[in-house]
């Protein structure tokens, strides 16, 4: 009697972390009004399923998604509601449906909008979403997106510990990706804490690892000399299926931001 073997179907998605650089007139020719189309082009070029953004205001996000048909976004400002910068998550609404989402503050009072702790210069937040595929109800993942403090090492360390803990609770054992501008190098306490807790840096899956990935912040000057501060960490995906890249291209002759977008492809089988 012959037996039929059903082939395994592979399902893939691209996650991106992208510090958009806030809209400010001091950037001159690099101000948001001049590069918003370049930012949209970078996201479209990666065919990103989800984009964890940092520093985007609500007006910036509205302008960005207007240039990206098929994308929606979720999140709120770090001072609550529409106030101040966000850690918004953009997602392909034709591919993914949010089953749940929210924002919490990196402080001793995570549910209090605008709360700040541990010497942080600003309120810091994490926005998360549990996403289900629109084409395969069995495919789900959780994406959490943050921006760690640029001043306080304690705020970075304790902030990422809170993000990691909360993310695992939210994911309920499913695959999870954490994106963000960590303001920390690959050998930092932040990286060490995540590694000790079983998280994997997507850069570790590339040739040379995180130490050879090059800079992800470039201040509109370009180049790759240095080390990354923007990362994609994950759990629940097989490492051999992950691909990661830093996009150092110009679009329409402009860098989309003072940070390079970083993106990684994850696979379900």
PDB file of N, CA and C in Angstrom, residues 140-142 168 171 173-178 197-200 233-239 242 266-269:
ATOM      1  N   UNK A 140       0.969  32.628  13.537  1.00  0.00           N
ATOM      2  CA  UNK A 140       0.911  33.791  14.418  1.00  0.00           C
ATOM      3  C   UNK A 140       2.317  34.118  14.900  1.00  0.00           C
ATOM      4  N   UNK A 141       2.522  35.383  15.249  1.00  0.00           N
ATOM      5  CA  UNK A 141       3.749  35.771  15.930  1.00  0.00           C
ATOM      6  C   UNK A 141       3.483  37.053  16.704  1.00  0.00           C
ATOM      7  N   UNK A 142       4.368  37.342  17.625  1.00  0.00           N
ATOM      8  CA  UNK A 142       4.273  38.572  18.409  1.00  0.00           C
ATOM      9  C   UNK A 142       5.470  39.445  18.086  1.00  0.00           C
ATOM     10  N   UNK A 168       7.561  37.802  26.576  1.00  0.00           N
ATOM     11  CA  UNK A 168       7.352  36.365  26.744  1.00  0.00           C
ATOM     12  C   UNK A 168       5.956  36.064  27.287  1.00  0.00           C
ATOM     13  N   UNK A 171       3.490  36.612  24.327  1.00  0.00           N
ATOM     14  CA  UNK A 171       3.601  35.623  23.245  1.00  0.00           C
ATOM     15  C   UNK A 171       3.019  34.278  23.621  1.00  0.00           C
ATOM     16  N   UNK A 173       4.257  31.504  24.579  1.00  0.00           N
ATOM     17  CA  UNK A 173       4.948  30.358  24.014  1.00  0.00           C
ATOM     18  C   UNK A 173       5.099  30.375  22.513  1.00  0.00           C
ATOM     19  N   UNK A 174       4.505  31.333  21.828  1.00  0.00           N
ATOM     20  CA  UNK A 174       4.618  31.426  20.371  1.00  0.00           C
ATOM     21  C   UNK A 174       5.874  32.160  19.954  1.00  0.00           C
ATOM     22  N   UNK A 175       6.168  32.175  18.658  1.00  0.00           N
ATOM     23  CA  UNK A 175       7.355  32.883  18.179  1.00  0.00           C
ATOM     24  C   UNK A 175       7.234  34.384  18.406  1.00  0.00           C
ATOM     25  N   UNK A 176       8.379  35.007  18.676  1.00  0.00           N
ATOM     26  CA  UNK A 176       8.368  36.429  19.029  1.00  0.00           C
ATOM     27  C   UNK A 176       9.606  37.113  18.507  1.00  0.00           C
ATOM     28  N   UNK A 177       9.423  38.367  18.088  1.00  0.00           N
ATOM     29  CA  UNK A 177      10.506  39.201  17.588  1.00  0.00           C
ATOM     30  C   UNK A 177      10.487  40.516  18.368  1.00  0.00           C
ATOM     31  N   UNK A 178      11.659  40.961  18.805  1.00  0.00           N
ATOM     32  CA  UNK A 178      11.799  42.268  19.455  1.00  0.00           C
ATOM     33  C   UNK A 178      12.673  43.141  18.565  1.00  0.00           C
ATOM     34  N   UNK A 197      19.121  35.203  28.749  1.00  0.00           N
ATOM     35  CA  UNK A 197      17.722  34.800  28.873  1.00  0.00           C
ATOM     36  C   UNK A 197      17.233  33.980  27.684  1.00  0.00           C
ATOM     37  N   UNK A 198      18.137  33.638  26.769  1.00  0.00           N
ATOM     38  CA  UNK A 198      17.776  32.757  25.669  1.00  0.00           C
ATOM     39  C   UNK A 198      17.330  33.440  24.391  1.00  0.00           C
ATOM     40  N   UNK A 199      17.489  34.768  24.320  1.00  0.00           N
ATOM     41  CA  UNK A 199      17.145  35.479  23.097  1.00  0.00           C
ATOM     42  C   UNK A 199      18.318  35.417  22.125  1.00  0.00           C
ATOM     43  N   UNK A 200      18.000  35.416  20.840  1.00  0.00           N
ATOM     44  CA  UNK A 200      19.039  35.376  19.812  1.00  0.00           C
ATOM     45  C   UNK A 200      19.015  36.664  18.992  1.00  0.00           C
ATOM     46  N   UNK A 233      15.906  40.968  17.761  1.00  0.00           N
ATOM     47  CA  UNK A 233      16.111  39.761  18.567  1.00  0.00           C
ATOM     48  C   UNK A 233      14.883  38.871  18.417  1.00  0.00           C
ATOM     49  N   UNK A 234      15.067  37.573  18.650  1.00  0.00           N
ATOM     50  CA  UNK A 234      13.934  36.674  18.455  1.00  0.00           C
ATOM     51  C   UNK A 234      14.047  35.424  19.313  1.00  0.00           C
ATOM     52  N   UNK A 235      12.901  34.785  19.448  1.00  0.00           N
ATOM     53  CA  UNK A 235      12.782  33.452  20.046  1.00  0.00           C
ATOM     54  C   UNK A 235      11.684  32.715  19.308  1.00  0.00           C
ATOM     55  N   UNK A 236      11.801  31.386  19.240  1.00  0.00           N
ATOM     56  CA  UNK A 236      10.752  30.583  18.649  1.00  0.00           C
ATOM     57  C   UNK A 236      10.882  30.326  17.169  1.00  0.00           C
ATOM     58  N   UNK A 237      11.924  30.858  16.535  1.00  0.00           N
ATOM     59  CA  UNK A 237      12.219  30.560  15.147  1.00  0.00           C
ATOM     60  C   UNK A 237      13.541  29.793  15.083  1.00  0.00           C
ATOM     61  N   UNK A 238      13.673  28.904  14.097  1.00  0.00           N
ATOM     62  CA  UNK A 238      14.922  28.170  13.924  1.00  0.00           C
ATOM     63  C   UNK A 238      15.986  29.110  13.356  1.00  0.00           C
ATOM     64  N   UNK A 239      17.150  29.138  13.986  1.00  0.00           N
ATOM     65  CA  UNK A 239      18.212  30.068  13.587  1.00  0.00           C
ATOM     66  C   UNK A 239      18.648  29.857  12.143  1.00  0.00           C
ATOM     67  N   UNK A 242      16.896  32.072   9.446  1.00  0.00           N
ATOM     68  CA  UNK A 242      16.849  33.530   9.573  1.00  0.00           C
ATOM     69  C   UNK A 242      17.896  34.190   8.668  1.00  0.00           C
ATOM     70  N   UNK A 266      12.110  35.732   8.646  1.00  0.00           N
ATOM     71  CA  UNK A 266      11.865  34.576   9.512  1.00  0.00           C
ATOM     72  C   UNK A 266      10.948  33.596   8.799  1.00  0.00           C
ATOM     73  N   UNK A 267      11.118  32.303   9.120  1.00  0.00           N
ATOM     74  CA  UNK A 267      10.346  31.268   8.448  1.00  0.00           C
ATOM     75  C   UNK A 267       9.639  30.364   9.428  1.00  0.00           C
ATOM     76  N   UNK A 268       8.398  30.053   9.124  1.00  0.00           N
ATOM     77  CA  UNK A 268       7.651  29.009   9.806  1.00  0.00           C
ATOM     78  C   UNK A 268       7.636  27.788   8.899  1.00  0.00           C
ATOM     79  N   UNK A 269       7.665  26.601   9.462  1.00  0.00           N
ATOM     80  CA  UNK A 269       7.513  25.396   8.663  1.00  0.00           C
ATOM     81  C   UNK A 269       6.424  24.542   9.298  1.00  0.00           C
TER      82      UNK A 269
END
